[in-house]
Amino acid sequence: MTGRQEQFAGEEAPPPHLAIDLDRLAAWLGPHLPGMDHDLTLTKFRGGQSNPTYRLSGPAGDYVLRRKPPGTLVQSAHRIDREYRILCALRDSGVPIPRPHVYCSDAQVIGSEFYIVDHVPGRVFWEADMGNAAPSERTRVYDEMNGVLARLHMLDSAAIGLADLAPPHGYAARNLHRWSTNYVQSAMAPIPDMDWLIDILPRHLPQQTETRFIHGDYGLYNLIIAPDEARIAAVLDWEMATLGDPLIDLAHHLRAWWDLPDSGLAATSLHGRDLTALGIPTMDDYVALYCARRGIAVPDMRWYLAFAQFRYAAMVQGILKRAADGTASSRVMVHSQDRVWRIAALARATLEG
């Protein structure tokens, strides 16, 4: 394993501030999850979730516990109650998810709210090239990933009980305002291309022709691939799911193709790689397949891609600002200020092209 795969794959003992009193947990689980009221063990998944996630094992088998981080939090952040509601709504949707079992709103049990879902065996690929996978397996996984996203974007949000999840219109404008504000607050030096994008992107805001249930961070790194076949066993990390423009969701998902390689991050990007040799479709072919599955015309993706690139540059800038302030996690070490400049230039070139 190298890079992100080495950094994020696997499990570890929870650090002290994320440890859980297993006796208290077992006492609560007794009437809520049969067979999990004693002899519990717990390990924390190393992957980069903002909501700590653990493998919970006991007499009844393996489950996954996902909790709100302990301590003082921004009120609107880490809404795991919302995540659990979404998982319950998707239970019979045809989109593969870990089956939800129970939600606990009592922060006194383990120190914060939590929910429990099935543990889904399988593989998570943190790098877009899937490491040592065979080209034929990459082809099948990317096709499956495309099909599940198309299926997700065709769900009837009212039929699954999520019509009130978010306002039905104005998704692009709201997100553009949010990320522009975030960038301005975290900028440490002027970046002309970012300033240009903040000015130009709102002037060319596309008309939202449909509102769909969207994931918000759909990618290979948020999928469990079955242990012995190229099948998506579960889609993970629903914390950013909402109602919005599916083309924005698609553009963010396409980051594996448009992202620029950087020190420590090369394998997360397909940019400049021999896709034929890898067994991975081009971005244009992938978009065309998605549209064919949905029965829609292939759109002009330039604005959507430029916005996704701008948003990513703003996210990296925020990480760098937290590093400068001394509040960042270790993952920021793979980012540099030059990366923001280059992604901003890419976004401008995308929009102008």
GROMACS .gro file of C-alpha atoms in nm:
model
  353
    1MET     CA    1   0.000   0.000   0.000
    2THR     CA    2   0.117   0.353  -0.075
    3GLY     CA    3  -0.009   0.707  -0.039
    4ARG     CA    4  -0.372   0.745   0.062
    5GLN     CA    5  -0.426   0.369   0.065
    6GLU     CA    6  -0.157   0.329   0.330
    7GLN     CA    7  -0.273   0.636   0.521
    8PHE     CA    8  -0.646   0.560   0.538
    9ALA     CA    9  -0.700   0.184   0.498
   10GLY     CA   10  -0.739  -0.048   0.795
   11GLU     CA   11  -0.831  -0.012   1.160
   12GLU     CA   12  -0.662   0.099   1.481
   13ALA     CA   13  -0.726   0.133   1.852
   14PRO     CA   14  -0.930   0.448   1.919
   15PRO     CA   15  -0.722   0.739   2.050
   16PRO     CA   16  -0.803   0.836   2.410
   17HIS     CA   17  -1.034   1.124   2.318
   18LEU     CA   18  -1.240   0.891   2.097
   19ALA     CA   19  -1.245   0.590   2.330
   20ILE     CA   20  -1.585   0.443   2.424
   21ASP     CA   21  -1.695   0.291   2.754
   22LEU     CA   22  -1.797  -0.054   2.630
   23ASP     CA   23  -1.980  -0.148   2.949
   24ARG     CA   24  -2.210   0.154   2.918
   25LEU     CA   25  -2.257   0.084   2.548
   26ALA     CA   26  -2.339  -0.283   2.612
   27ALA     CA   27  -2.596  -0.188   2.876
   28TRP     CA   28  -2.772   0.043   2.629
   29LEU     CA   29  -2.753  -0.206   2.341
   30GLY     CA   30  -2.916  -0.484   2.544
   31PRO     CA   31  -3.278  -0.396   2.457
   32HIS     CA   32  -3.191  -0.238   2.120
   33LEU     CA   33  -2.957  -0.483   1.942
   34PRO     CA   34  -3.001  -0.848   2.044
   35GLY     CA   35  -2.682  -1.038   2.124
   36MET     CA   36  -2.470  -0.725   2.172
   37ASP     CA   37  -2.507  -0.673   2.545
   38HIS     CA   38  -2.171  -0.819   2.655
   39ASP     CA   39  -1.816  -0.908   2.544
   40LEU     CA   40  -1.788  -0.615   2.302
   41THR     CA   41  -1.468  -0.511   2.124
   42LEU     CA   42  -1.408  -0.194   1.928
   43THR     CA   43  -1.159  -0.067   1.668
   44LYS     CA   44  -1.164   0.262   1.481
   45PHE     CA   45  -1.150   0.279   1.101
   46ARG     CA   46  -0.853   0.489   0.993
   47GLY     CA   47  -1.032   0.645   0.695
   48GLY     CA   48  -1.081   1.021   0.693
   49GLN     CA   49  -1.435   1.054   0.822
   50SER     CA   50  -1.536   1.373   1.000
   51ASN     CA   51  -1.766   1.153   1.208
   52PRO     CA   52  -1.558   0.885   1.387
   53THR     CA   53  -1.650   0.537   1.269
   54TYR     CA   54  -1.576   0.206   1.442
   55ARG     CA   55  -1.606  -0.168   1.392
   56LEU     CA   56  -1.812  -0.301   1.682
   57SER     CA   57  -1.784  -0.675   1.745
   58GLY     CA   58  -1.976  -0.895   1.986
   59PRO     CA   59  -2.159  -1.227   2.021
   60ALA     CA   60  -2.407  -1.134   1.746
   61GLY     CA   61  -2.134  -1.048   1.496
   62ASP     CA   62  -1.977  -0.735   1.349
   63TYR     CA   63  -2.146  -0.398   1.315
   64VAL     CA   64  -2.036  -0.042   1.244
   65LEU     CA   65  -2.087   0.237   1.498
   66ARG     CA   66  -2.074   0.593   1.368
   67ARG     CA   67  -2.081   0.878   1.615
   68LYS     CA   68  -2.084   1.252   1.635
   69PRO     CA   69  -1.741   1.374   1.753
   70PRO     CA   70  -1.733   1.456   2.124
   71GLY     CA   71  -1.696   1.813   2.244
   72THR     CA   72  -1.834   2.149   2.130
   73LEU     CA   73  -1.935   2.152   1.763
   74VAL     CA   74  -2.091   2.387   1.511
   75GLN     CA   75  -2.464   2.334   1.554
   76SER     CA   76  -2.536   2.249   1.190
   77ALA     CA   77  -2.237   2.015   1.151
   78HIS     CA   78  -2.208   1.640   1.211
   79ARG     CA   79  -2.582   1.575   1.179
   80ILE     CA   80  -2.567   1.200   1.225
   81ASP     CA   81  -2.939   1.195   1.301
   82ARG     CA   82  -2.986   1.324   0.946
   83GLU     CA   83  -2.746   1.059   0.811
   84TYR     CA   84  -2.942   0.786   0.988
   85ARG     CA   85  -3.269   0.917   0.847
   86ILE     CA   86  -3.119   0.904   0.497
   87LEU     CA   87  -2.996   0.547   0.543
   88CYS     CA   88  -3.340   0.438   0.661
   89ALA     CA   89  -3.501   0.607   0.360
   90LEU     CA   90  -3.263   0.428   0.122
   91ARG     CA   91  -3.314   0.084   0.277
   92ASP     CA   92  -3.536  -0.046  -0.006
   93SER     CA   93  -3.428   0.197  -0.278
   94GLY     CA   94  -3.201  -0.031  -0.478
   95VAL     CA   95  -2.896   0.179  -0.386
   96PRO     CA   96  -2.659  -0.043  -0.185
   97ILE     CA   97  -2.609   0.081   0.172
   98PRO     CA   98  -2.513  -0.069   0.508
   99ARG     CA   99  -2.843  -0.172   0.668
  100PRO     CA  100  -2.931   0.064   0.956
  101HIS     CA  101  -3.026  -0.085   1.294
  102VAL     CA  102  -3.053   0.172   1.571
  103TYR     CA  103  -2.993   0.539   1.651
  104CYS     CA  104  -2.914   0.673   1.998
  105SER     CA  105  -2.985   1.040   2.070
  106ASP     CA  106  -2.868   1.013   2.433
  107ALA     CA  107  -2.519   1.163   2.443
  108GLN     CA  108  -2.470   1.028   2.796
  109VAL     CA  109  -2.425   0.671   2.671
  110ILE     CA  110  -2.087   0.713   2.496
  111GLY     CA  111  -2.037   1.090   2.507
  112SER     CA  112  -2.218   1.179   2.184
  113GLU     CA  113  -2.504   1.064   1.962
  114PHE     CA  114  -2.441   0.755   1.750
  115TYR     CA  115  -2.601   0.502   1.520
  116ILE     CA  116  -2.527   0.141   1.429
  117VAL     CA  117  -2.544  -0.025   1.087
  118ASP     CA  118  -2.437  -0.357   0.939
  119HIS     CA  119  -2.069  -0.416   0.886
  120VAL     CA  120  -2.031  -0.477   0.512
  121PRO     CA  121  -1.727  -0.691   0.422
  122GLY     CA  122  -1.526  -0.574   0.125
  123ARG     CA  123  -1.257  -0.345  -0.007
  124VAL     CA  124  -1.222   0.033  -0.013
  125PHE     CA  125  -0.991   0.179  -0.277
  126TRP     CA  126  -0.855   0.516  -0.165
  127GLU     CA  127  -0.668   0.569  -0.493
  128ALA     CA  128  -0.834   0.618  -0.830
  129ASP     CA  129  -0.611   0.367  -1.010
  130MET     CA  130  -0.718   0.093  -0.765
  131GLY     CA  131  -0.356  -0.003  -0.697
  132ASN     CA  132  -0.270  -0.352  -0.819
  133ALA     CA  133  -0.619  -0.438  -0.948
  134ALA     CA  134  -0.635  -0.599  -1.292
  135PRO     CA  135  -0.750  -0.377  -1.581
  136SER     CA  136  -1.058  -0.596  -1.630
  137GLU     CA  137  -1.160  -0.544  -1.267
  138ARG     CA  138  -1.109  -0.167  -1.293
  139THR     CA  139  -1.336  -0.164  -1.597
  140ARG     CA  140  -1.611  -0.349  -1.412
  141VAL     CA  141  -1.581  -0.139  -1.095
  142TYR     CA  142  -1.594   0.191  -1.284
  143ASP     CA  143  -1.896   0.070  -1.480
  144GLU     CA  144  -2.068  -0.035  -1.157
  145MET     CA  145  -1.979   0.298  -0.993
  146ASN     CA  146  -2.133   0.482  -1.288
  147GLY     CA  147  -2.450   0.273  -1.275
  148VAL     CA  148  -2.505   0.322  -0.903
  149LEU     CA  149  -2.466   0.701  -0.936
  150ALA     CA  150  -2.717   0.709  -1.221
  151ARG     CA  151  -2.957   0.497  -1.017
  152LEU     CA  152  -2.916   0.728  -0.717
  153HIS     CA  153  -2.993   1.034  -0.929
  154MET     CA  154  -3.312   0.873  -1.059
  155LEU     CA  155  -3.466   0.814  -0.715
  156ASP     CA  156  -3.795   0.987  -0.640
  157SER     CA  157  -3.713   1.186  -0.326
  158ALA     CA  158  -4.081   1.212  -0.232
  159ALA     CA  159  -4.137   0.839  -0.270
  160ILE     CA  160  -3.851   0.760  -0.030
  161GLY     CA  161  -3.962   1.025   0.219
  162LEU     CA  162  -3.687   1.282   0.163
  163ALA     CA  163  -3.872   1.558  -0.022
  164ASP     CA  164  -3.819   1.794   0.273
  165LEU     CA  165  -3.446   1.730   0.305
  166ALA     CA  166  -3.350   2.066   0.150
  167PRO     CA  167  -3.501   2.353  -0.053
  168PRO     CA  168  -3.584   2.228  -0.403
  169HIS     CA  169  -3.425   2.518  -0.591
  170GLY     CA  170  -3.115   2.739  -0.583
  171TYR     CA  171  -2.864   2.467  -0.496
  172ALA     CA  172  -2.586   2.602  -0.719
  173ALA     CA  173  -2.623   2.960  -0.596
  174ARG     CA  174  -2.624   2.854  -0.230
  175ASN     CA  175  -2.315   2.639  -0.270
  176LEU     CA  176  -2.130   2.899  -0.472
  177HIS     CA  177  -2.196   3.159  -0.202
  178ARG     CA  178  -2.088   2.918   0.072
  179TRP     CA  179  -1.756   2.824  -0.087
  180SER     CA  180  -1.680   3.179  -0.198
  181THR     CA  181  -1.729   3.295   0.160
  182ASN     CA  182  -1.519   3.009   0.296
  183TYR     CA  183  -1.239   3.092   0.056
  184VAL     CA  184  -1.237   3.463   0.137
  185GLN     CA  185  -1.219   3.382   0.508
  186SER     CA  186  -0.926   3.142   0.463
  187ALA     CA  187  -0.721   3.319   0.193
  188MET     CA  188  -0.373   3.408   0.313
  189ALA     CA  189  -0.260   3.591  -0.003
  190PRO     CA  190  -0.438   3.710  -0.319
  191ILE     CA  191  -0.489   3.446  -0.590
  192PRO     CA  192  -0.615   3.632  -0.899
  193ASP     CA  193  -0.776   3.327  -1.059
  194MET     CA  194  -0.982   3.261  -0.744
  195ASP     CA  195  -1.096   3.624  -0.737
  196TRP     CA  196  -1.186   3.597  -1.107
  197LEU     CA  197  -1.389   3.280  -1.045
  198ILE     CA  198  -1.575   3.439  -0.753
  199ASP     CA  199  -1.675   3.719  -0.988
  200ILE     CA  200  -1.750   3.517  -1.303
  201LEU     CA  201  -1.912   3.194  -1.181
  202PRO     CA  202  -2.229   3.366  -1.047
  203ARG     CA  203  -2.274   3.550  -1.378
  204HIS     CA  204  -2.301   3.222  -1.567
  205LEU     CA  205  -2.505   3.025  -1.315
  206PRO     CA  206  -2.678   2.743  -1.506
  207GLN     CA  207  -3.051   2.699  -1.481
  208GLN     CA  208  -3.134   2.405  -1.256
  209THR     CA  209  -3.357   2.188  -1.473
  210GLU     CA  210  -3.412   1.914  -1.217
  211THR     CA  211  -3.381   1.859  -0.844
  212ARG     CA  212  -3.262   1.517  -0.737
  213PHE     CA  213  -3.138   1.339  -0.429
  214ILE     CA  214  -2.758   1.365  -0.447
  215HIS     CA  215  -2.475   1.217  -0.243
  216GLY     CA  216  -2.243   1.519  -0.223
  217ASP     CA  217  -1.915   1.324  -0.205
  218TYR     CA  218  -1.961   1.022  -0.429
  219GLY     CA  219  -1.634   0.854  -0.520
  220LEU     CA  220  -1.440   0.531  -0.516
  221TYR     CA  221  -1.313   0.614  -0.166
  222ASN     CA  222  -1.671   0.611  -0.033
  223LEU     CA  223  -1.763   0.273  -0.178
  224ILE     CA  224  -1.721  -0.078  -0.041
  225ILE     CA  225  -1.640  -0.318  -0.324
  226ALA     CA  226  -1.738  -0.680  -0.261
  227PRO     CA  227  -1.446  -0.899  -0.145
  228ASP     CA  228  -1.434  -1.127  -0.448
  229GLU     CA  229  -1.622  -0.951  -0.728
  230ALA     CA  230  -1.647  -0.610  -0.896
  231ARG     CA  231  -1.974  -0.518  -0.727
  232ILE     CA  232  -2.054  -0.220  -0.505
  233ALA     CA  233  -2.164  -0.370  -0.176
  234ALA     CA  234  -2.234  -0.035  -0.005
  235VAL     CA  235  -2.215   0.340  -0.056
  236LEU     CA  236  -2.081   0.518   0.254
  237ASP     CA  237  -2.060   0.865   0.412
  238TRP     CA  238  -2.398   1.027   0.349
  239GLU     CA  239  -2.327   1.337   0.559
  240MET     CA  240  -2.333   1.573   0.257
  241ALA     CA  241  -2.636   1.415   0.089
  242THR     CA  242  -2.911   1.661  -0.001
  243LEU     CA  243  -3.151   1.767  -0.276
  244GLY     CA  244  -2.981   1.951  -0.558
  245ASP     CA  245  -2.852   1.957  -0.913
  246PRO     CA  246  -2.724   1.611  -1.009
  247LEU     CA  247  -2.478   1.761  -1.257
  248ILE     CA  248  -2.296   1.932  -0.969
  249ASP     CA  249  -2.280   1.596  -0.792
  250LEU     CA  250  -2.146   1.439  -1.112
  251ALA     CA  251  -1.881   1.709  -1.159
  252HIS     CA  252  -1.752   1.664  -0.805
  253HIS     CA  253  -1.743   1.287  -0.862
  254LEU     CA  254  -1.533   1.341  -1.176
  255ARG     CA  255  -1.246   1.482  -0.968
  256ALA     CA  256  -1.049   1.160  -1.021
  257TRP     CA  257  -1.013   1.262  -1.388
  258TRP     CA  258  -0.965   1.640  -1.359
  259ASP     CA  259  -0.757   1.668  -1.043
  260LEU     CA  260  -0.390   1.752  -1.092
  261PRO     CA  261  -0.128   1.515  -0.947
  262ASP     CA  262   0.060   1.655  -0.651
  263SER     CA  263   0.330   1.537  -0.414
  264GLY     CA  264   0.186   1.244  -0.220
  265LEU     CA  265  -0.138   1.249  -0.419
  266ALA     CA  266  -0.042   1.124  -0.765
  267ALA     CA  267  -0.237   0.799  -0.744
  268THR     CA  268  -0.557   0.983  -0.652
  269SER     CA  269  -0.561   1.145  -0.996
  270LEU     CA  270  -0.610   0.991  -1.339
  271HIS     CA  271  -0.486   1.311  -1.505
  272GLY     CA  272  -0.227   1.223  -1.770
  273ARG     CA  273  -0.249   0.848  -1.706
  274ASP     CA  274  -0.280   0.580  -1.975
  275LEU     CA  275  -0.648   0.505  -1.914
  276THR     CA  276  -0.667   0.237  -2.182
  277ALA     CA  277  -0.389   0.041  -2.015
  278LEU     CA  278  -0.555   0.087  -1.677
  279GLY     CA  279  -0.893  -0.031  -1.807
  280ILE     CA  280  -1.061   0.294  -1.699
  281PRO     CA  281  -1.287   0.498  -1.931
  282THR     CA  282  -1.210   0.854  -2.030
  283MET     CA  283  -1.404   1.125  -1.851
  284ASP     CA  284  -1.607   1.201  -2.164
  285ASP     CA  285  -1.698   0.835  -2.211
  286TYR     CA  286  -1.789   0.805  -1.843
  287VAL     CA  287  -2.018   1.110  -1.862
  288ALA     CA  288  -2.179   0.980  -2.182
  289LEU     CA  289  -2.248   0.643  -2.017
  290TYR     CA  290  -2.403   0.814  -1.713
  291CYS     CA  291  -2.629   1.022  -1.938
  292ALA     CA  292  -2.729   0.719  -2.144
  293ARG     CA  293  -2.828   0.536  -1.827
  294ARG     CA  294  -3.036   0.831  -1.715
  295GLY     CA  295  -3.187   0.893  -2.057
  296ILE     CA  296  -3.067   1.254  -2.075
  297ALA     CA  297  -2.866   1.447  -2.333
  298VAL     CA  298  -2.495   1.493  -2.266
  299PRO     CA  299  -2.472   1.846  -2.120
  300ASP     CA  300  -2.205   2.112  -2.151
  301MET     CA  301  -2.015   2.033  -1.832
  302ARG     CA  302  -1.777   2.331  -1.832
  303TRP     CA  303  -1.950   2.541  -1.565
  304TYR     CA  304  -2.012   2.238  -1.344
  305LEU     CA  305  -1.651   2.124  -1.370
  306ALA     CA  306  -1.518   2.476  -1.311
  307PHE     CA  307  -1.733   2.509  -1.001
  308ALA     CA  308  -1.621   2.168  -0.871
  309GLN     CA  309  -1.260   2.273  -0.924
  310PHE     CA  310  -1.317   2.611  -0.757
  311ARG     CA  311  -1.484   2.439  -0.462
  312TYR     CA  312  -1.195   2.197  -0.427
  313ALA     CA  313  -0.941   2.481  -0.437
  314ALA     CA  314  -1.140   2.658  -0.164
  315MET     CA  315  -1.141   2.338   0.043
  316VAL     CA  316  -0.763   2.302   0.013
  317GLN     CA  317  -0.719   2.668   0.105
  318GLY     CA  318  -0.924   2.609   0.418
  319ILE     CA  319  -0.702   2.315   0.513
  320LEU     CA  320  -0.391   2.527   0.463
  321LYS     CA  321  -0.535   2.806   0.677
  322ARG     CA  322  -0.608   2.563   0.958
  323ALA     CA  323  -0.251   2.434   0.926
  324ALA     CA  324  -0.120   2.789   0.959
  325ASP     CA  325  -0.341   2.839   1.263
  326GLY     CA  326  -0.215   2.517   1.419
  327THR     CA  327  -0.552   2.340   1.411
  328ALA     CA  328  -0.510   2.106   1.111
  329SER     CA  329  -0.493   1.728   1.092
  330SER     CA  330  -0.191   1.540   0.957
  331ARG     CA  331  -0.351   1.493   0.614
  332VAL     CA  332  -0.273   1.857   0.525
  333MET     CA  333   0.091   1.765   0.479
  334VAL     CA  334   0.014   1.647   0.124
  335HIS     CA  335  -0.121   1.989   0.026
  336SER     CA  336   0.063   2.305  -0.071
  337GLN     CA  337  -0.031   2.664  -0.151
  338ASP     CA  338   0.085   2.600  -0.505
  339ARG     CA  339  -0.188   2.338  -0.534
  340VAL     CA  340  -0.457   2.605  -0.480
  341TRP     CA  341  -0.300   2.823  -0.750
  342ARG     CA  342  -0.289   2.533  -0.998
  343ILE     CA  343  -0.644   2.412  -0.934
  344ALA     CA  344  -0.772   2.771  -0.960
  345ALA     CA  345  -0.592   2.809  -1.293
  346LEU     CA  346  -0.746   2.480  -1.408
  347ALA     CA  347  -1.095   2.602  -1.312
  348ARG     CA  348  -1.046   2.925  -1.505
  349ALA     CA  349  -0.916   2.739  -1.810
  350THR     CA  350  -1.212   2.499  -1.789
  351LEU     CA  351  -1.464   2.784  -1.785
  352GLU     CA  352  -1.289   2.979  -2.059
  353GLY     CA  353  -1.241   2.670  -2.276
   0.00000   0.00000   0.00000
